[in-house]
Coordinates of N, CA and C in Angstrom, one line a residue:
Chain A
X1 N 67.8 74.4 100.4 CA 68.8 74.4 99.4 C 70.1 73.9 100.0
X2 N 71.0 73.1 99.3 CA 72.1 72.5 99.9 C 73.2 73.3 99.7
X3 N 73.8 73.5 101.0 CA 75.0 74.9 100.8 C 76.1 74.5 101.3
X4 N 77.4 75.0 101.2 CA 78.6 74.4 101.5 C 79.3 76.0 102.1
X5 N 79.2 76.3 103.2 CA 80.0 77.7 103.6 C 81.6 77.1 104.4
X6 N 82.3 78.3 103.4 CA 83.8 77.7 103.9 C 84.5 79.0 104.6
X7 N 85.1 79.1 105.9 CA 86.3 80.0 106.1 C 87.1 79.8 106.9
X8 N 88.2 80.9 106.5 CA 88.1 81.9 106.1 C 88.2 82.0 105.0
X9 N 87.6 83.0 103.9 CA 88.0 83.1 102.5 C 89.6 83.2 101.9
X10 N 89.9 84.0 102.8 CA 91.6 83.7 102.2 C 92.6 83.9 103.7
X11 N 93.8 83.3 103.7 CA 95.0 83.5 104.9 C 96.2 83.3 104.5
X12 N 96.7 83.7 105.5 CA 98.2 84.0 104.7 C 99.0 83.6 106.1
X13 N 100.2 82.5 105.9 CA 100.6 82.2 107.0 C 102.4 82.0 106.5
X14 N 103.2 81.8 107.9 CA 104.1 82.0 107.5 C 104.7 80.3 107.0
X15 N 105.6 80.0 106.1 CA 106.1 78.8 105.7 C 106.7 77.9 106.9
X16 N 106.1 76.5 107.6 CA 106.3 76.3 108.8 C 105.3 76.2 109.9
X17 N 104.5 77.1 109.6 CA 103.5 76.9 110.9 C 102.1 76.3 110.6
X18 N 101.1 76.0 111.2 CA 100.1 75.1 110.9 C 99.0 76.0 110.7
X19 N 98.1 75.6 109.9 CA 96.8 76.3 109.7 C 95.6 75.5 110.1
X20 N 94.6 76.1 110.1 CA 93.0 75.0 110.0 C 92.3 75.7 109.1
X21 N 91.7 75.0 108.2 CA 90.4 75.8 107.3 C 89.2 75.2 108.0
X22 N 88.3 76.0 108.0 CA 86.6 75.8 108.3 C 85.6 75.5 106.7
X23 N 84.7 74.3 107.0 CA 83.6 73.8 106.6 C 82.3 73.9 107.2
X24 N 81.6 74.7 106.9 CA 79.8 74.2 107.5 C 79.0 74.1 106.5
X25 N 78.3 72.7 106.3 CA 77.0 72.6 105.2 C 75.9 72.1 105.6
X26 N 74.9 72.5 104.8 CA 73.5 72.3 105.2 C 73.2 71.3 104.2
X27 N 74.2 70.2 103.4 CA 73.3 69.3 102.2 C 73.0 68.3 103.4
X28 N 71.6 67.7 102.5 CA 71.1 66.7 103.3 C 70.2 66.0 102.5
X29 N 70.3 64.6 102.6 CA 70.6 63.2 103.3 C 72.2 63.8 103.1
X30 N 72.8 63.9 104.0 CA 74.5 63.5 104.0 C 75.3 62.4 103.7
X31 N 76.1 62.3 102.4 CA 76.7 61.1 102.3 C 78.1 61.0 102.0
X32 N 78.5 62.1 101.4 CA 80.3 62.5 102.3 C 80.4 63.7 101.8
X33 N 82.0 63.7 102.5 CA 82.5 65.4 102.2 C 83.9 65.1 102.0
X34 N 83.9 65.7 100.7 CA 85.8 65.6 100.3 C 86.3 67.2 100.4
X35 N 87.3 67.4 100.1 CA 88.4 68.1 100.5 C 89.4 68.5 99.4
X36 N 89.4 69.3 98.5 CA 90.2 69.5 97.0 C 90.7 70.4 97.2
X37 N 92.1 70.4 97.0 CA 93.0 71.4 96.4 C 93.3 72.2 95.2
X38 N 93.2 73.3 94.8 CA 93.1 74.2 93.5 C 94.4 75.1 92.9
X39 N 95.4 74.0 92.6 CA 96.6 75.7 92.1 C 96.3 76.5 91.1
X40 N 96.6 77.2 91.4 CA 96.1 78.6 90.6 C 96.1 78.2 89.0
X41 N 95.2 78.2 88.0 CA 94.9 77.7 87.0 C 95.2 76.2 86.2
X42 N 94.5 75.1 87.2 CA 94.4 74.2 88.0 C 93.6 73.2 87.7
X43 N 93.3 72.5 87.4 CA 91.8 71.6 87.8 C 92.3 71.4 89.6
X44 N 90.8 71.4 90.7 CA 91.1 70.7 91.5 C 91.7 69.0 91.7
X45 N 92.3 69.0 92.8 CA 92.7 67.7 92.8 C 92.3 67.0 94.7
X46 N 91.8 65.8 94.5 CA 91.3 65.6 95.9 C 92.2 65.0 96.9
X47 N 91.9 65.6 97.9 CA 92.9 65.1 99.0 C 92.3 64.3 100.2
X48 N 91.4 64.2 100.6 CA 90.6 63.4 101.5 C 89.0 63.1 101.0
X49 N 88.2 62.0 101.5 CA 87.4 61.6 101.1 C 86.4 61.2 102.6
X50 N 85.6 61.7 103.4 CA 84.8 60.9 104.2 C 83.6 61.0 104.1
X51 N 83.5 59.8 105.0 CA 81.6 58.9 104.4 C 81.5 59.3 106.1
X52 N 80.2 59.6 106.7 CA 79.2 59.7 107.6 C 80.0 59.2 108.9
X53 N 80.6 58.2 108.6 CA 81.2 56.9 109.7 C 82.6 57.4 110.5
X54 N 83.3 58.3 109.2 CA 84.3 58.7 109.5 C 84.4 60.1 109.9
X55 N 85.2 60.3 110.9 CA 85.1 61.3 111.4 C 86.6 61.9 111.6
X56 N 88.2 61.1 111.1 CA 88.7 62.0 111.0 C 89.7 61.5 109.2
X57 N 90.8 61.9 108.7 CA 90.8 61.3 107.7 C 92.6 61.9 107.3
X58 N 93.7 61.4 106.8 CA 94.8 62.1 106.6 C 95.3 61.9 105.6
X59 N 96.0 62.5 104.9 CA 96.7 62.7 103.7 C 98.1 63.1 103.7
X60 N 99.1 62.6 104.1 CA 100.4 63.4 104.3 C 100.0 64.6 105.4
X61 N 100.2 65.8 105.0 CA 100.2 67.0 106.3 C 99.1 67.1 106.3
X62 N 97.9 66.4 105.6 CA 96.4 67.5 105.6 C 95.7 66.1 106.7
X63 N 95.0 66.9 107.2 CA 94.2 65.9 108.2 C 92.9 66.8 108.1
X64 N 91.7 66.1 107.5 CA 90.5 66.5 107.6 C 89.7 65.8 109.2
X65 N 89.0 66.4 109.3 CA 88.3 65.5 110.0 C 86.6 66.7 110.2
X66 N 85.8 65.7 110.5 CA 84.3 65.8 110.1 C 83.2 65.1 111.1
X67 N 82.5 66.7 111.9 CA 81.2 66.1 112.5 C 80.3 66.3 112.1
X68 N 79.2 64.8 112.0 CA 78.4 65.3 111.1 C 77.3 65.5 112.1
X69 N 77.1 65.4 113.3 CA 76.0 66.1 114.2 C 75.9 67.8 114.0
X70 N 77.4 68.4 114.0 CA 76.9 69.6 114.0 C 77.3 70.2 112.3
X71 N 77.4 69.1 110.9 CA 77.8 70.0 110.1 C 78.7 70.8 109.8
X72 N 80.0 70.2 110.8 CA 81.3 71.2 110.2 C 82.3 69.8 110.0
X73 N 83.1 70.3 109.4 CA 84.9 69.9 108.4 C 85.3 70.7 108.6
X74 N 86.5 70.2 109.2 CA 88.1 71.1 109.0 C 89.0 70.5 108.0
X75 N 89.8 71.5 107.6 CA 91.1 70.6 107.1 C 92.1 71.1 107.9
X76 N 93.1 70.5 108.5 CA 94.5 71.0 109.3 C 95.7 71.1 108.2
X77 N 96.7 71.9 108.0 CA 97.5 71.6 107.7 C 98.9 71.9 108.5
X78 N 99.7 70.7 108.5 CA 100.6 70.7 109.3 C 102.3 71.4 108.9
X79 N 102.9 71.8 109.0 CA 104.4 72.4 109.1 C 104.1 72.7 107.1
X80 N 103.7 73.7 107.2 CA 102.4 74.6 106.0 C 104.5 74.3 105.1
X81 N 104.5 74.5 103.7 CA 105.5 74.8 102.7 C 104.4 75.5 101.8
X82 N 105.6 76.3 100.9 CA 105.4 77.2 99.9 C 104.3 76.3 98.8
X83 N 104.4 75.0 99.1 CA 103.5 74.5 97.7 C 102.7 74.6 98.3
X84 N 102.0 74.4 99.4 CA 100.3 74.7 99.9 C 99.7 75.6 99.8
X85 N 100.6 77.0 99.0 CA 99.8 77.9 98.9 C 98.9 77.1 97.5
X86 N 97.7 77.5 97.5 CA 96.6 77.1 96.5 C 95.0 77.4 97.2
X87 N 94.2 77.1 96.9 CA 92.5 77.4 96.8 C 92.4 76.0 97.4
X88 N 91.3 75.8 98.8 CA 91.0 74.3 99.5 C 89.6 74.4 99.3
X89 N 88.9 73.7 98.7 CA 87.6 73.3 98.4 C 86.9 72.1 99.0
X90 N 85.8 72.8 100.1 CA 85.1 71.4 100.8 C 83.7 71.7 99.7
X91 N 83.6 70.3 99.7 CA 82.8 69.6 98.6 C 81.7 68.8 99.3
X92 N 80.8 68.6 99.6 CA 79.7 67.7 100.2 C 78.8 67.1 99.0
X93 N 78.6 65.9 98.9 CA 77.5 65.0 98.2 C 76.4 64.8 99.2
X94 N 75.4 64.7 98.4 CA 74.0 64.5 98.9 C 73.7 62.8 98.3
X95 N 72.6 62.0 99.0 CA 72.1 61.1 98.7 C 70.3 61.6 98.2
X96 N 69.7 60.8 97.2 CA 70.0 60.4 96.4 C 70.7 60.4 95.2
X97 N 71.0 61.8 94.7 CA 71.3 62.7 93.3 C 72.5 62.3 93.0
X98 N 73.5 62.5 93.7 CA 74.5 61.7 93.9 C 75.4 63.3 92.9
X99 N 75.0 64.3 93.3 CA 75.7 65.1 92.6 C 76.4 66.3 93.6
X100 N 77.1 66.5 93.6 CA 78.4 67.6 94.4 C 78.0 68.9 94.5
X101 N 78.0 69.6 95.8 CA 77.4 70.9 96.1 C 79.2 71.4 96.8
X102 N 79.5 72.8 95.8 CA 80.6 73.2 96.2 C 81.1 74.6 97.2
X103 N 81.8 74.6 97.5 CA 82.0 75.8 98.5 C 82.9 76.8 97.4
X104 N 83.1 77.9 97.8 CA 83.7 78.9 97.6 C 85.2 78.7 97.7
X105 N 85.3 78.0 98.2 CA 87.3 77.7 98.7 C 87.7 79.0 99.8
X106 N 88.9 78.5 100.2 CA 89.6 79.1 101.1 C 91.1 79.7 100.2
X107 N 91.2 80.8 100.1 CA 92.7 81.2 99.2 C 93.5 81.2 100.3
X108 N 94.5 79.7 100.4 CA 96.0 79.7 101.2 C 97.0 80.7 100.7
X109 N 98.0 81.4 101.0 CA 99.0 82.2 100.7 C 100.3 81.5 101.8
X110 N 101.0 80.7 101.9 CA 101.9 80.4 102.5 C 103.2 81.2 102.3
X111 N 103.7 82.2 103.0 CA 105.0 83.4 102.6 C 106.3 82.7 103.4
X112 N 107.0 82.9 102.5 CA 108.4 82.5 103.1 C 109.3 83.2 104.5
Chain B
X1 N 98.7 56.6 82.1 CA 97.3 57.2 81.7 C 97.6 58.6 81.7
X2 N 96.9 59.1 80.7 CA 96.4 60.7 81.3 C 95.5 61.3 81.5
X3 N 94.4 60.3 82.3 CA 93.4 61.0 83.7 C 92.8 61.6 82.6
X4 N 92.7 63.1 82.9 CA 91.3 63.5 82.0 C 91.8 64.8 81.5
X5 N 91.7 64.8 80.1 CA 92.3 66.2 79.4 C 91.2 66.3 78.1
X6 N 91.9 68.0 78.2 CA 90.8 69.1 77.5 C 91.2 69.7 76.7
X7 N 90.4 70.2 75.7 CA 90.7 71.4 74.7 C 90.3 72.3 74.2
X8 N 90.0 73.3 73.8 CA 91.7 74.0 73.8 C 91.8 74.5 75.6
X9 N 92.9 74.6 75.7 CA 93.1 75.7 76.8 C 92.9 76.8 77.0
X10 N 92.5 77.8 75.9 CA 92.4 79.4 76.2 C 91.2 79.3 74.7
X11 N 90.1 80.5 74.6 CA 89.6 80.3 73.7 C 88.9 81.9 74.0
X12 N 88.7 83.0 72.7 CA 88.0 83.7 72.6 C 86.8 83.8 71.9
X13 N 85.7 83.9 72.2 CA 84.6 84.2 71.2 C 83.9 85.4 71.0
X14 N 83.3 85.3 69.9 CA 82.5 86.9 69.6 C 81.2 86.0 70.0
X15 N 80.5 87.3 70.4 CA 79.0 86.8 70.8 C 78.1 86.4 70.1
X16 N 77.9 85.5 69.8 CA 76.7 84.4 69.2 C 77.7 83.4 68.1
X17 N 78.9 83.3 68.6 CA 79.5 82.1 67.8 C 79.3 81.1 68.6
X18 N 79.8 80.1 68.1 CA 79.5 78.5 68.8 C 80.9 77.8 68.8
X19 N 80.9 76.9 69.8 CA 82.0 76.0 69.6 C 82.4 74.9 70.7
X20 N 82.4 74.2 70.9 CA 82.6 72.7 71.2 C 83.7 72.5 72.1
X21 N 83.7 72.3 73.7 CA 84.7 72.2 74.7 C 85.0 70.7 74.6
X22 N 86.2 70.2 74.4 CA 86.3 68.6 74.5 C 86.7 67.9 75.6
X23 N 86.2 66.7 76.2 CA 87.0 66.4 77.2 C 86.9 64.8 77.2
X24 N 88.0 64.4 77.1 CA 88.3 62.6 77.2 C 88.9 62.2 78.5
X25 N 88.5 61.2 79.2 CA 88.9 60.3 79.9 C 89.9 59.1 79.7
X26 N 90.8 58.7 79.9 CA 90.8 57.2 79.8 C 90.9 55.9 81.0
X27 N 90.4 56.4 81.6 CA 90.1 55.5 83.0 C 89.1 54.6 83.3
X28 N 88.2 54.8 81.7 CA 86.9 53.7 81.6 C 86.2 54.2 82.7
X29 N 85.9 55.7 83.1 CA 84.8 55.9 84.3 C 83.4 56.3 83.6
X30 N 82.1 55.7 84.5 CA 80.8 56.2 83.8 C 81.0 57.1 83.9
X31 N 80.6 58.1 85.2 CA 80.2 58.9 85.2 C 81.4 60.2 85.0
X32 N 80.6 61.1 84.3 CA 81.3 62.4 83.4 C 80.6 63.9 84.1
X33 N 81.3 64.8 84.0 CA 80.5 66.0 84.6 C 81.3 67.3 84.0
X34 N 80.3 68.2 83.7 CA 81.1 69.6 83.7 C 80.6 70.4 83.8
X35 N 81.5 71.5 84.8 CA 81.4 72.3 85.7 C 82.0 73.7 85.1
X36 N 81.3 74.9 85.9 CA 82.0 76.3 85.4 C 82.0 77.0 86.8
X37 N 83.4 77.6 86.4 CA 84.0 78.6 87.7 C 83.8 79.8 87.6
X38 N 83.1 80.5 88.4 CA 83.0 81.7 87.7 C 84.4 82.4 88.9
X39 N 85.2 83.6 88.8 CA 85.8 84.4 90.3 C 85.0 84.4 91.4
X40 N 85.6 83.7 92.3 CA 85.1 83.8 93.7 C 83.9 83.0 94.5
X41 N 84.0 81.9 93.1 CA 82.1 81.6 93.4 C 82.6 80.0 93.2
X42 N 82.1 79.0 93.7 CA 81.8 77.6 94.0 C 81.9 77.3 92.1
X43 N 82.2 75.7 92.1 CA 82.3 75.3 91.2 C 80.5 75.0 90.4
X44 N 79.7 75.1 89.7 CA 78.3 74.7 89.7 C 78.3 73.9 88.2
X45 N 77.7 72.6 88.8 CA 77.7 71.6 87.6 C 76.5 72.2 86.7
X46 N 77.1 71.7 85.5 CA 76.4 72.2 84.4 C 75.7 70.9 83.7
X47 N 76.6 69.6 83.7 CA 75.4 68.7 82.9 C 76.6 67.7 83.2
X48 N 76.1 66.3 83.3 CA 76.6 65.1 83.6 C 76.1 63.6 83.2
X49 N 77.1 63.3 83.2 CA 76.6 61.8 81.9 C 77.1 60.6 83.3
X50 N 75.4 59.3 83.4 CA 76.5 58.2 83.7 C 76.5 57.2 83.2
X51 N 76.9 57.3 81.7 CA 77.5 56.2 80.9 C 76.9 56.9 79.5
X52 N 77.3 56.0 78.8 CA 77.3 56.1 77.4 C 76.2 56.5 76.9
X53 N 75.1 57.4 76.4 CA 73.9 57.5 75.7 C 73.1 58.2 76.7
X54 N 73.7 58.4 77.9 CA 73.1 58.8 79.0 C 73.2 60.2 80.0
X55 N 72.4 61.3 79.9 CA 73.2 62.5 80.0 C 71.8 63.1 81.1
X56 N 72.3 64.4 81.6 CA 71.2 65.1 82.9 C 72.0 66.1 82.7
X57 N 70.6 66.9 83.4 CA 70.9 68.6 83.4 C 71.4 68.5 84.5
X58 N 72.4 70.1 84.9 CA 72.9 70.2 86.5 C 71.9 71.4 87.1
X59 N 72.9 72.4 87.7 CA 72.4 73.3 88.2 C 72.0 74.2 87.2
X60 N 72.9 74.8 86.1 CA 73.0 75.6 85.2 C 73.1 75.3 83.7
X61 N 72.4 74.6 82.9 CA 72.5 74.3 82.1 C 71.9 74.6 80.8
X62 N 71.2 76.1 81.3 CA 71.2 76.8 79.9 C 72.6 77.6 79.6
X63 N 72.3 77.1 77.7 CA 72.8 77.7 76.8 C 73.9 76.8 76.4
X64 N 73.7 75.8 76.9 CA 74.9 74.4 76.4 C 73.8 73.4 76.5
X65 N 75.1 72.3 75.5 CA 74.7 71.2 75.1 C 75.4 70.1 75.3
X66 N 75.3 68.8 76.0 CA 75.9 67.6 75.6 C 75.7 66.5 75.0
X67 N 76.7 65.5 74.8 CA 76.6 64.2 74.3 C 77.0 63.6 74.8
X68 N 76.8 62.0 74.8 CA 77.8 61.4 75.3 C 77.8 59.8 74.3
X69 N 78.7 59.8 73.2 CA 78.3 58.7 72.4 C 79.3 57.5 72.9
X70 N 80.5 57.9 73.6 CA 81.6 56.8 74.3 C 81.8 56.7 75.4
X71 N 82.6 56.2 76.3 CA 82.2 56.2 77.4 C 83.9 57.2 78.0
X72 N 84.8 57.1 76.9 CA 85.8 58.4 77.3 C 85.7 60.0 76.7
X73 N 84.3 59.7 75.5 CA 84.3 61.0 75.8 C 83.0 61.8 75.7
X74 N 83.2 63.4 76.2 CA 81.6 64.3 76.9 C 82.3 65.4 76.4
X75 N 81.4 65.9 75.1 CA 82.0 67.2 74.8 C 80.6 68.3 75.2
X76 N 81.0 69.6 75.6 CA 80.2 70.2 75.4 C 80.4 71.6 74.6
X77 N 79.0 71.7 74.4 CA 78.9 72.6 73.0 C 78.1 73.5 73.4
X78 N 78.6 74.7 73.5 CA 78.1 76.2 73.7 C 77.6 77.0 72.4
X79 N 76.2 77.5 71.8 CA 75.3 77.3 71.2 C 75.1 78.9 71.3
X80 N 75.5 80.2 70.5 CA 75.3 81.7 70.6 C 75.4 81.5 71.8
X81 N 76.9 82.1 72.0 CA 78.0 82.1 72.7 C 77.5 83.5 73.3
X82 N 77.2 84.1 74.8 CA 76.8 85.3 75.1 C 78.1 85.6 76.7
X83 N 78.4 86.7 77.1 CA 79.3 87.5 77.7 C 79.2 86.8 79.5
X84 N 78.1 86.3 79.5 CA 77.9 85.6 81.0 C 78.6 84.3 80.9
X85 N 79.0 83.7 79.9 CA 79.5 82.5 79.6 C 80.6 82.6 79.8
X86 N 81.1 83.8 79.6 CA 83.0 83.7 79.9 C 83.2 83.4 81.4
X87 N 84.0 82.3 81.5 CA 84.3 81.1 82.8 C 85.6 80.4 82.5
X88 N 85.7 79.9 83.1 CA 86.7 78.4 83.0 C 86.1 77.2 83.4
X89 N 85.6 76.2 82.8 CA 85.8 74.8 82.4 C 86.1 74.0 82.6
X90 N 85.5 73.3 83.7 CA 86.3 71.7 84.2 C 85.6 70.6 83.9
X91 N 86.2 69.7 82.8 CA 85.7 68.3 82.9 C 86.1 67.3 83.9
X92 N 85.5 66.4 84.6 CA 85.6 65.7 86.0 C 85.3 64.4 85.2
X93 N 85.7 63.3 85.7 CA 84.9 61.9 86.0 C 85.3 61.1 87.6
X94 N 84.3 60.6 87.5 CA 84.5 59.4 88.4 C 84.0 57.9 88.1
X95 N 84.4 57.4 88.4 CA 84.5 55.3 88.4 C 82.6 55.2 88.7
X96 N 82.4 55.7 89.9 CA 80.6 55.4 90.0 C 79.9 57.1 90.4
X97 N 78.9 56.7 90.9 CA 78.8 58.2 91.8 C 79.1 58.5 92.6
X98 N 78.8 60.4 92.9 CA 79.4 61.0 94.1 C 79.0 60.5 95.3
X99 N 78.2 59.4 95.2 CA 77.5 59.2 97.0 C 78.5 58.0 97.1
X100 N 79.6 57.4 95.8 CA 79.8 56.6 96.2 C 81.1 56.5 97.0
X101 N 81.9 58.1 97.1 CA 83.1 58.2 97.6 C 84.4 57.8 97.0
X102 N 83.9 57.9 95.4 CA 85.0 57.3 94.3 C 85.9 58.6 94.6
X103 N 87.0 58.9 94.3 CA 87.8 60.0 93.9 C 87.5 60.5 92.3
X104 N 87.6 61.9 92.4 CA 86.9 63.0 91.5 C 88.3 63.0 90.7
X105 N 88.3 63.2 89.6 CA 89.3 63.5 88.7 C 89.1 64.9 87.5
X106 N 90.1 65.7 88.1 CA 89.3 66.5 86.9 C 90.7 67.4 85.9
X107 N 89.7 67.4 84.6 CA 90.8 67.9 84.0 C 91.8 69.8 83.9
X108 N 91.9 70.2 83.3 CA 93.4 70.9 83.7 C 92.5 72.4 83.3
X109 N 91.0 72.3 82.8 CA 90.4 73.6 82.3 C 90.5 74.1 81.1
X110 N 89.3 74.7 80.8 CA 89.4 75.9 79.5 C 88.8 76.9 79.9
X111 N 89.4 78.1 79.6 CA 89.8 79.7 79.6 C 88.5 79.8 78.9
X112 N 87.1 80.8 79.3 CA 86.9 80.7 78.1 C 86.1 82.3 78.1
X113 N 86.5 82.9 77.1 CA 86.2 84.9 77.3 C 85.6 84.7 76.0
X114 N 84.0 85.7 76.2 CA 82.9 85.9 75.6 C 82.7 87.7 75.1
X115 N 83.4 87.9 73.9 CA 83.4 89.3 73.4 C 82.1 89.8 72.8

């Protein structure tokens, strides 16, 4: 069964300093893994996108990057602000189905 | 454009009413999806359209229903409405498929409490 485990489930950091979230999934054929953002009553919104090839990926402060030998994604976020607090969702697609297997998210709390 | 929006935003039901989640596109994308959040738990697709006339079950797709007669819009319709159903509601599209690494768009949610 194709799984998407993310941590830590929630952190709390001070406004300024850098975080990493953790990704490990077991979907397979592997054909990418994006990276979504969730404010609190939200649709998510996506912030990185990588295919098999790519291994690291940036967006303003967030820098994903992704091995797919061993099945983990990070997302980095760099000199963290109060808007980052939000829900980070690693997402993996499978080939053929072409349909999205989701993780639990990570609850950011960024405090002043 | 306004990307992809829903209605209503908050909705209560009594148990075994029915009623119709809407969600339009205007981005001209095939493919359509919608998903339910429960607290704490991963987003799990419920039923997805790619293109016009053309619809699939997801993970969870009992006790709803779709259509898809346009290509901006996928309503879904909850059918004796029961207390496990109360979630929140995201309609999504993309341009092709997920294998294809299109960007996911999704809209803003519906609230939705099963009395």
């Amino acid at each position: 069964k194709n799984q998407v485990e993310q941590s830590p489930q929630s952190l709390i950091i001070l406004e300024g300093k850098n975080c990493t979230l953790q990704c490990n999934y077991t979907v397979s054929p592997f054909s990418n893994l994006r990276w979504y953002k969730q404010d609190t009553g939200r649709g998510p919104v996506s912030l990185t996108i990588m295919t098999f090839s790519e291994n690291t990926k940036s967006n303003g402060r967030y820098t994903a990057t992704l091995d797919a030998d061993t099945k983990q994604s990070s997302l980095h976020i760099t000199a963290s602000q109060l808007s980052d607090s939000a829900s980070y969702i690693c997402v993996v697609s499978a080939t053929p189905h072409s349909t999205l297997t989701f993780g639990k998210g990570t609850m950011l709390l960024v405090s002043p | 454009n306004a990307g992809v929006t829903q209605t209503p935003k908050f909705r209560i039901l009594k148990i075994g009413q029915s009623m119709t989640l809407q969600c339009t596109q205007d981005m001209n994308h095939n493919y359509m999806y919608w998903y339910r959040q429960d607290p704490g738990m991963g987003l799990k697709l419920i039923y997805y359209s790619v293109g016009a006339g053309i619809t699939d079950k997801g993970e969870v797709p009992n006790g709803y229903n779709v259509s898809r007669s346009t290509t901006e819009d996928f309503p879904l319709r909850l059918e004796l409405a029961a207390p496990s159903q109360t979630s929140v509601y995201f309609c999504a599209s993309t341009r092709t498929s997920g294998t294809s690494g299109d960007t996911q768009y999704f809209g803003p949610g519906t609230r939705l409490t099963v009395l």
